[in-house]
Every structure is written in structure tokens, then in C-alpha cells.
Short mmCIF file of C-alpha atoms and ligand atoms in Angstrom, two decimals:
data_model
loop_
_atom_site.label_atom_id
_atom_site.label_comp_id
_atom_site.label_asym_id
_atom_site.label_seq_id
_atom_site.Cartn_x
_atom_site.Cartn_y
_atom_site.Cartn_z
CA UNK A 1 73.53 186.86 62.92
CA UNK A 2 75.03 186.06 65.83
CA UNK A 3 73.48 186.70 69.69
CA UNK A 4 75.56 189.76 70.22
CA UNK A 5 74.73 191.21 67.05
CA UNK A 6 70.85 190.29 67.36
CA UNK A 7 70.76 192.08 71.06
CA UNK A 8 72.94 194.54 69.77
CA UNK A 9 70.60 196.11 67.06
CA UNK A 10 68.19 196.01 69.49
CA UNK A 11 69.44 197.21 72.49
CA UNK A 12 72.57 199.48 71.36
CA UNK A 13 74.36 196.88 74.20
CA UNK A 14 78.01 197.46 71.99
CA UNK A 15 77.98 201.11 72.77
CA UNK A 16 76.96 200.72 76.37
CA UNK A 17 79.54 198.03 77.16
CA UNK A 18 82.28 200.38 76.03
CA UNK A 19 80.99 203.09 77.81
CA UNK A 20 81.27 201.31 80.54
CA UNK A 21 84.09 199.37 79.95
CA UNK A 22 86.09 202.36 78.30
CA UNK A 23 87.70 204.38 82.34
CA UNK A 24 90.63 205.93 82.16
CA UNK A 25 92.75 204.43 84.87
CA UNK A 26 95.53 207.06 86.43
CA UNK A 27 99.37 205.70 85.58
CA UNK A 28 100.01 205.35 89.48
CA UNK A 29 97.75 201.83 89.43
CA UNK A 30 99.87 198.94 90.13
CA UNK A 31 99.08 195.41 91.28
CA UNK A 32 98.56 196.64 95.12
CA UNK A 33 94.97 197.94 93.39
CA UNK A 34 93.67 194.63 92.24
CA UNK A 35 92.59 193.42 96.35
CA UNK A 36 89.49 194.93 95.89
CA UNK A 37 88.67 193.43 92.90
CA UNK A 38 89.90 189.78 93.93
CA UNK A 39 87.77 190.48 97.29
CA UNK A 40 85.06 190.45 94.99
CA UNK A 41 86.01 187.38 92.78
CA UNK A 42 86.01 185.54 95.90
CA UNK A 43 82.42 186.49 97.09
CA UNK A 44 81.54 185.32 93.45
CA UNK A 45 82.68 182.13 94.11
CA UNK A 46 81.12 181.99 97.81
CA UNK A 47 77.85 182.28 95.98
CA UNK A 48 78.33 180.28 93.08
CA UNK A 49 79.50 177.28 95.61
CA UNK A 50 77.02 178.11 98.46
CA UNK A 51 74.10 178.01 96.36
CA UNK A 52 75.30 174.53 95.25
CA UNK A 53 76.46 173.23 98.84
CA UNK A 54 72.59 174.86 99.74
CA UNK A 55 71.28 171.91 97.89
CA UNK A 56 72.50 169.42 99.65
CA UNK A 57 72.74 170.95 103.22
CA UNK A 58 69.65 170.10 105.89
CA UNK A 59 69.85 173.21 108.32
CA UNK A 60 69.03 171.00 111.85
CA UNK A 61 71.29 170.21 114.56
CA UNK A 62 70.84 166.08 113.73
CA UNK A 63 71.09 166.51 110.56
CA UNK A 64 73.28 169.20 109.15
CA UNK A 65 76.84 167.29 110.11
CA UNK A 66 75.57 164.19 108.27
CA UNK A 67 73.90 165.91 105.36
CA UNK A 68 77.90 167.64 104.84
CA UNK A 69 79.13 164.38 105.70
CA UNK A 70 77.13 163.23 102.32
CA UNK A 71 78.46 166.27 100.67
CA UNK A 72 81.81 165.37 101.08
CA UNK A 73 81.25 161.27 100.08
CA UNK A 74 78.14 160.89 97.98
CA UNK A 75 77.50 164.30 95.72
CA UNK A 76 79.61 164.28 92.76
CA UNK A 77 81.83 166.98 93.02
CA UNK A 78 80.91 167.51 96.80
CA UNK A 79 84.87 167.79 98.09
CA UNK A 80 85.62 170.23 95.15
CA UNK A 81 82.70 172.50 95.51
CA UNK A 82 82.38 172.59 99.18
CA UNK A 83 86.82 172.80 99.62
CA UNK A 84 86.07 176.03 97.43
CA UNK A 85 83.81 177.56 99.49
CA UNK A 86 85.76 176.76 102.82
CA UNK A 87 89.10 178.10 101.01
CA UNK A 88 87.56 180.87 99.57
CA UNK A 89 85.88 182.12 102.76
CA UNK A 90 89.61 182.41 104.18
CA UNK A 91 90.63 183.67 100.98
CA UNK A 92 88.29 186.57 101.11
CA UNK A 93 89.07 187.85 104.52
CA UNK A 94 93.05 188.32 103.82
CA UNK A 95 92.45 189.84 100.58
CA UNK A 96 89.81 192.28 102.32
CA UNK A 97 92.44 192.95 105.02
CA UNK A 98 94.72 193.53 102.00
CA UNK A 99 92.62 195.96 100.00
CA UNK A 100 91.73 197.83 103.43
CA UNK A 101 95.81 198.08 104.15
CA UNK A 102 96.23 199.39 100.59
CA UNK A 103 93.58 202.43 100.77
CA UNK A 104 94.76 202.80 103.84
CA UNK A 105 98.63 203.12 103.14
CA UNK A 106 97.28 205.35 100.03
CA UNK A 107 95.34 207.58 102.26
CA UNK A 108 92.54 206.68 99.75
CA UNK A 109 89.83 207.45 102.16
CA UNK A 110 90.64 210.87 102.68
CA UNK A 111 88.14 213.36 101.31
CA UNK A 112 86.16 213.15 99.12
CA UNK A 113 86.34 209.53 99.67
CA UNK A 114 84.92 209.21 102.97
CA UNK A 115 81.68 207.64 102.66
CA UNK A 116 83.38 204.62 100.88
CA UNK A 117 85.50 204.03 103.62
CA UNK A 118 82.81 203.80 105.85
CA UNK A 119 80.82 201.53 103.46
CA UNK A 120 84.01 199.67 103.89
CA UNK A 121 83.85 199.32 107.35
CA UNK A 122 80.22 198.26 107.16
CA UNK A 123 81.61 195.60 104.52
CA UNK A 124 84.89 194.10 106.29
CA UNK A 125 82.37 193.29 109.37
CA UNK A 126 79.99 191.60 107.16
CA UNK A 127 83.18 189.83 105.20
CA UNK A 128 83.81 188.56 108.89
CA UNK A 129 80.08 187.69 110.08
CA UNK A 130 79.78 186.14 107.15
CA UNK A 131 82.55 183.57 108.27
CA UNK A 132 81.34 183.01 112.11
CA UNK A 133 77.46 182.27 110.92
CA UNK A 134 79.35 179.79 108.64
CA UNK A 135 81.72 178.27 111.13
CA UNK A 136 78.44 176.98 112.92
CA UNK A 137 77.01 175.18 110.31
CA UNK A 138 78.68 171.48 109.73
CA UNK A 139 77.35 171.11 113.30
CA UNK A 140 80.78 169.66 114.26
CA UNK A 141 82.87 170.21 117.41
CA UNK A 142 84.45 172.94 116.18
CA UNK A 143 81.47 174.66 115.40
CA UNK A 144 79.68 173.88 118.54
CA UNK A 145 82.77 175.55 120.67
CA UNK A 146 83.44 178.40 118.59
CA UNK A 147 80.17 179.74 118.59
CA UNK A 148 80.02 179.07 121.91
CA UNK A 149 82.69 181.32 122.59
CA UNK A 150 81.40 183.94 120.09
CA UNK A 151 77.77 184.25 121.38
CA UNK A 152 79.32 184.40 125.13
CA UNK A 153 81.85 187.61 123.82
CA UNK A 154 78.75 188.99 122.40
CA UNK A 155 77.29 188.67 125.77
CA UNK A 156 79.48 190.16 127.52
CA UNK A 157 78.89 193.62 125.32
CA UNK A 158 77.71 196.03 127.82
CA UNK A 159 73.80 197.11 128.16
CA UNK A 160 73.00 195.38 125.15
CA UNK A 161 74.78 192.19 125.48
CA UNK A 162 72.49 189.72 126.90
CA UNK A 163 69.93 190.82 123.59
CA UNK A 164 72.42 190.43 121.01
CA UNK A 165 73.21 186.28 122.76
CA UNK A 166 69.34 185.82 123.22
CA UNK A 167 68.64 187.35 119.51
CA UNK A 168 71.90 184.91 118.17
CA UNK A 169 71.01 181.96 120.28
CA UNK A 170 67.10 181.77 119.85
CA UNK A 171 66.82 180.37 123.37
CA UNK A 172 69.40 179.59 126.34
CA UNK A 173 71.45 177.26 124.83
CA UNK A 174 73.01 176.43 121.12
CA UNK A 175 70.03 174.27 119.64
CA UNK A 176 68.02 174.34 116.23
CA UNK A 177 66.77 177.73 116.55
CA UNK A 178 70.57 178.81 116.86
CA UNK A 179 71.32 176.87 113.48
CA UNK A 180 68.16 178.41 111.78
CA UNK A 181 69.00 181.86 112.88
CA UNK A 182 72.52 181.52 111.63
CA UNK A 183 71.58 179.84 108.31
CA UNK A 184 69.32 182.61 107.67
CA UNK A 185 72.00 185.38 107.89
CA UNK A 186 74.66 183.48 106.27
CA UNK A 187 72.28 182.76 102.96
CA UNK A 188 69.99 185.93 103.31
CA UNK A 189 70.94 188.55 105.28
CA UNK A 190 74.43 188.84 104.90
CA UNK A 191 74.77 188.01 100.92
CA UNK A 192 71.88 190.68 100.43
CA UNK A 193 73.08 193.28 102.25
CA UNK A 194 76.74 192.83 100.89
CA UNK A 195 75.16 193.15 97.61
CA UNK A 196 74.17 196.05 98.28
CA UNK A 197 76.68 197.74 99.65
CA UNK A 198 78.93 196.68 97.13
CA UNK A 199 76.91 198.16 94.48
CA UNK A 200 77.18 201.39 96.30
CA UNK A 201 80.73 200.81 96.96
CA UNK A 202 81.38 200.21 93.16
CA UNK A 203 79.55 202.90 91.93
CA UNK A 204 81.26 205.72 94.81
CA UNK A 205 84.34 203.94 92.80
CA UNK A 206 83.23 204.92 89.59
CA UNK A 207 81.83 208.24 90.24
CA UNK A 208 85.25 209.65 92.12
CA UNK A 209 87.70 207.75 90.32
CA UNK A 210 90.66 206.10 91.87
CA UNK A 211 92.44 208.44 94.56
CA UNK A 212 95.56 210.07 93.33
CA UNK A 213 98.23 208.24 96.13
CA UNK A 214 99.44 210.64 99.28
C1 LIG B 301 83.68 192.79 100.25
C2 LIG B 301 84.60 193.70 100.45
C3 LIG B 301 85.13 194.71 99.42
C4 LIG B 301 85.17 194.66 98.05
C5 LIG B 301 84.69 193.52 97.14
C6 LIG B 301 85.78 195.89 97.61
C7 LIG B 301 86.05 196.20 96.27
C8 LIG B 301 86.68 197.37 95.84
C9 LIG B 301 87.15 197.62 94.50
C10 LIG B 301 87.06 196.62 93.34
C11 LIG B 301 87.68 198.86 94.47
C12 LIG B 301 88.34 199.59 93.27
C13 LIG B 301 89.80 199.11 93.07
C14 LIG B 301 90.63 199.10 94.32
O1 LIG B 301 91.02 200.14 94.81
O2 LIG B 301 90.88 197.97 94.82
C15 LIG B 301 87.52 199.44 95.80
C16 LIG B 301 87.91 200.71 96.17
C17 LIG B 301 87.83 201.22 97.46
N1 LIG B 301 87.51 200.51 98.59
FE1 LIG B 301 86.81 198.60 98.63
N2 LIG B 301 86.06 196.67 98.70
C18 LIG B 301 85.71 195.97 99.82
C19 LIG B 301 85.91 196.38 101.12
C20 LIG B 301 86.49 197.58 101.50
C21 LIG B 301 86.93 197.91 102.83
C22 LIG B 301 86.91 196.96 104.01
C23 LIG B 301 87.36 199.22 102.79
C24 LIG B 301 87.89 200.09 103.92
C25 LIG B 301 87.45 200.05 105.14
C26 LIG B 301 87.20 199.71 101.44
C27 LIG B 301 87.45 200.98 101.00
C28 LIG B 301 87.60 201.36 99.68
C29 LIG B 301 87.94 202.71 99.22
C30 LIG B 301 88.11 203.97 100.09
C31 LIG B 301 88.09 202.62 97.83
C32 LIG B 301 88.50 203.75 96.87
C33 LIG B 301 90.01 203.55 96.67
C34 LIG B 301 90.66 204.57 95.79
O3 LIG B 301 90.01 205.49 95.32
O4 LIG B 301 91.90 204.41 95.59
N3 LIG B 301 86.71 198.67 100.67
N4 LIG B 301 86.93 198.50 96.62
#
């Protein structure tokens, strides 16, 4: 009996996979519809490799540019998994851009689609967040100067700026509690709350169906 079978007479798990496999999908669907779905390929492999690169990576500003440094020369595998992750990150943001474009273009967020393209919104600035709280954290020039520049932009937001800088910074300059506060939404805040939102985004998917095109 194989595994399938075993969880199968237990569990009915055939019947619900084709259920849920088994969508009609309209004839209009080309290859412009599958930016969504590599979107979400990518953040699969942003986990998979972040959760490795986690292992390895020592979240302080003396340490964090060495500890990649032995990422990249010591840790079998280090260039591959951590290349992936960098790629990927840039990878993710053009395809978002792309799927946006496309249900744009399609005028696939007109009703009754609305409250997907606002989850969308909510998801393209995350896609994006998600790349500045990772720019900071090899701890290398690069880093230093573009968050820098980020935290002063967010400064400069009126009323609330100099809260959002002080919240980002954790003090008056970039320092440790900068690189804690920025580690902390790139593995926990921002991979949670994508989650999320993409199981709502999914299931608004599911429950409307693909928009017929303008
Ligand atoms: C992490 C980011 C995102 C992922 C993984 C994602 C994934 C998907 C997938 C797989 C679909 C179904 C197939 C398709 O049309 O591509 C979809 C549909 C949709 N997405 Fe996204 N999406 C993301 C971000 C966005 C953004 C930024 C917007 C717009 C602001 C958006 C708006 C929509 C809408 C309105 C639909 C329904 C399209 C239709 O019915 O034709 N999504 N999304």
C-alpha cells in the first residue's frame, strides 16, 4: 500500500485534491496570466533560501558582514543558496510589477474584484519593504548608504516623519538596534503578513474566478 493510498483511505485526500485541483480556467488565459503565479514561486524560494542563509547569519553590526562573508567562503553551498536569494529578491519585484501591469491592462480589478486589488497594493509594498530591510543586512557600504538615504526619505514624510526614522532607526544613528529592527521585519513581520495576505489574495482568486478581459 503505498503512502497515498494509506492517507487516502483515511482521509478521502484523492477526492479533495481534485476538487481542488479540478477549476475551469476561461479560454482567454494566456501566458501574460502566469506573473502572479511566478511572483509566488519566487517568494517560495526567498523562504526556502532565507531560512537557510538564517543559519548562518549573526544579526550585529560587527558581525553580520563577516558572518555573510563566511557564507559566501566556508558553508557548503553558501554562493548558491545565498546568489538565489539575492536574484530572486530582484526577480520577484519585476514579475510583481508584471502581474500588476497585466490586471491592470485587463481591467481585472474592476468590480467585483476590488478588494484584491487593494490586497495587491498592500502586497507590492511589502514585495518592496521586503527588499530595503534586506538591502541593510550584509552590513556593507552599500547597505550602510542606502538605508541611510531610505530612513532620511522616510523622515522627511510630513507630521509623521520623524516617528517612522526614530521607529526604523532605534536611536539617532544606523547602529545595532537599526539591524535588529530590520532583521525582525525582514524574517517576521513581513514573511507573516505576506502570508497572509496571499492566502486571502488566493482564495478572492478562487472564489471570483479569473476576470473575463475588458
Ligand atoms: C506577492 C505578490 C503577489 C502574488 C504572489 C500574486 C499572485 C496572484 C495569482 C497567482 C493570481 C491568479 C493568476 C493571475 O492572474 O496571475 C493573482 C490574481 C490577481 N492579482 Fe495578484 N499577486 C500578487 C500581487 C498583486 C498585486 C501587486 C496586485 C495589484 C495591485 C494584484 C492583483 C490581483 C488581481 C486583481 C487578481 C485577479 C486577476 C483576475 O481575476 O484576472 N496582485 N495574483
Amino acid at each position: 500500500m503505498s503512502v497515498i493510498d494509506f492517507l487516502d483511505e483515511r482521509f478521502g485526500i484523492r477526492k479533495g485534491a481534485r476538487e481542488f485541483a479540478n477549476h475551469p480556467v476561461p479560454d482567454h488565459v494566456n501566458w501574460l496570466y502566469c506573473f502572479g503565479g511566478i511572483t509566488f514561486l519566487c517568494f517560495l524560494i526567498q523562504a526556502a533560501t532565507g531560512v537557510l542563509l538564517a543559519f548562518y547569519y549573526e544579526p550585529s553590526t560587527t558581525t553580520a558582514y563577516s558572518s555573510v562573508l563566511n557564507i559566501m567562503d566556508n558553508v557548503p553551498f553558501g554562493v548558491l543558496v545565498r546568489s538565489l536569494h539575492a536574484w530572486t529578491a530582484n526577480i520577484m519585484i519585476i514579475m510583481v510589477v508584471f502581474h500588476m501591469l497585466r490586471v491592470f491592462f485587463h481591467g481585472a480589478y474592476r468590480p467585483p474584484r476590488e478588494l484584491n486589488w487593494i490586497t495587491g497594493v498592500v502586497l507590492f509594498f511589502i514585495t518592496i519593504t521586503f527588499g530595503f530591510s534586506g538591502y541593510l543586512l550584509p552590513m556593507n557600504q552599500l547597505s550602510y548608504w542606502a538605508t541611510k538615504v531610505g530612513t532620511e526619505i522616510a523622515g522627511a514624510i510630513p507630521l509623521i516623519g520623524q516617528y517612522v526614522q526614530a521607529f526604523l532607526l532605534g536611536g539617532d544613528k544606523i547602529g545595532d538596534a537599526t539591524l535588529t529592527r530590520f532583521y525582525t521585519i525582514h524574517v517576521i513581520i513581513l514573511p507573516i503578513t505576506l502570508s497572509a495576505l496571499l492566502v486571502a489574495h488566493f482564495l478572492m482568486v478562487r472564489k471570483q474566478g479569473i476576470a473575463d478581459p475588458l
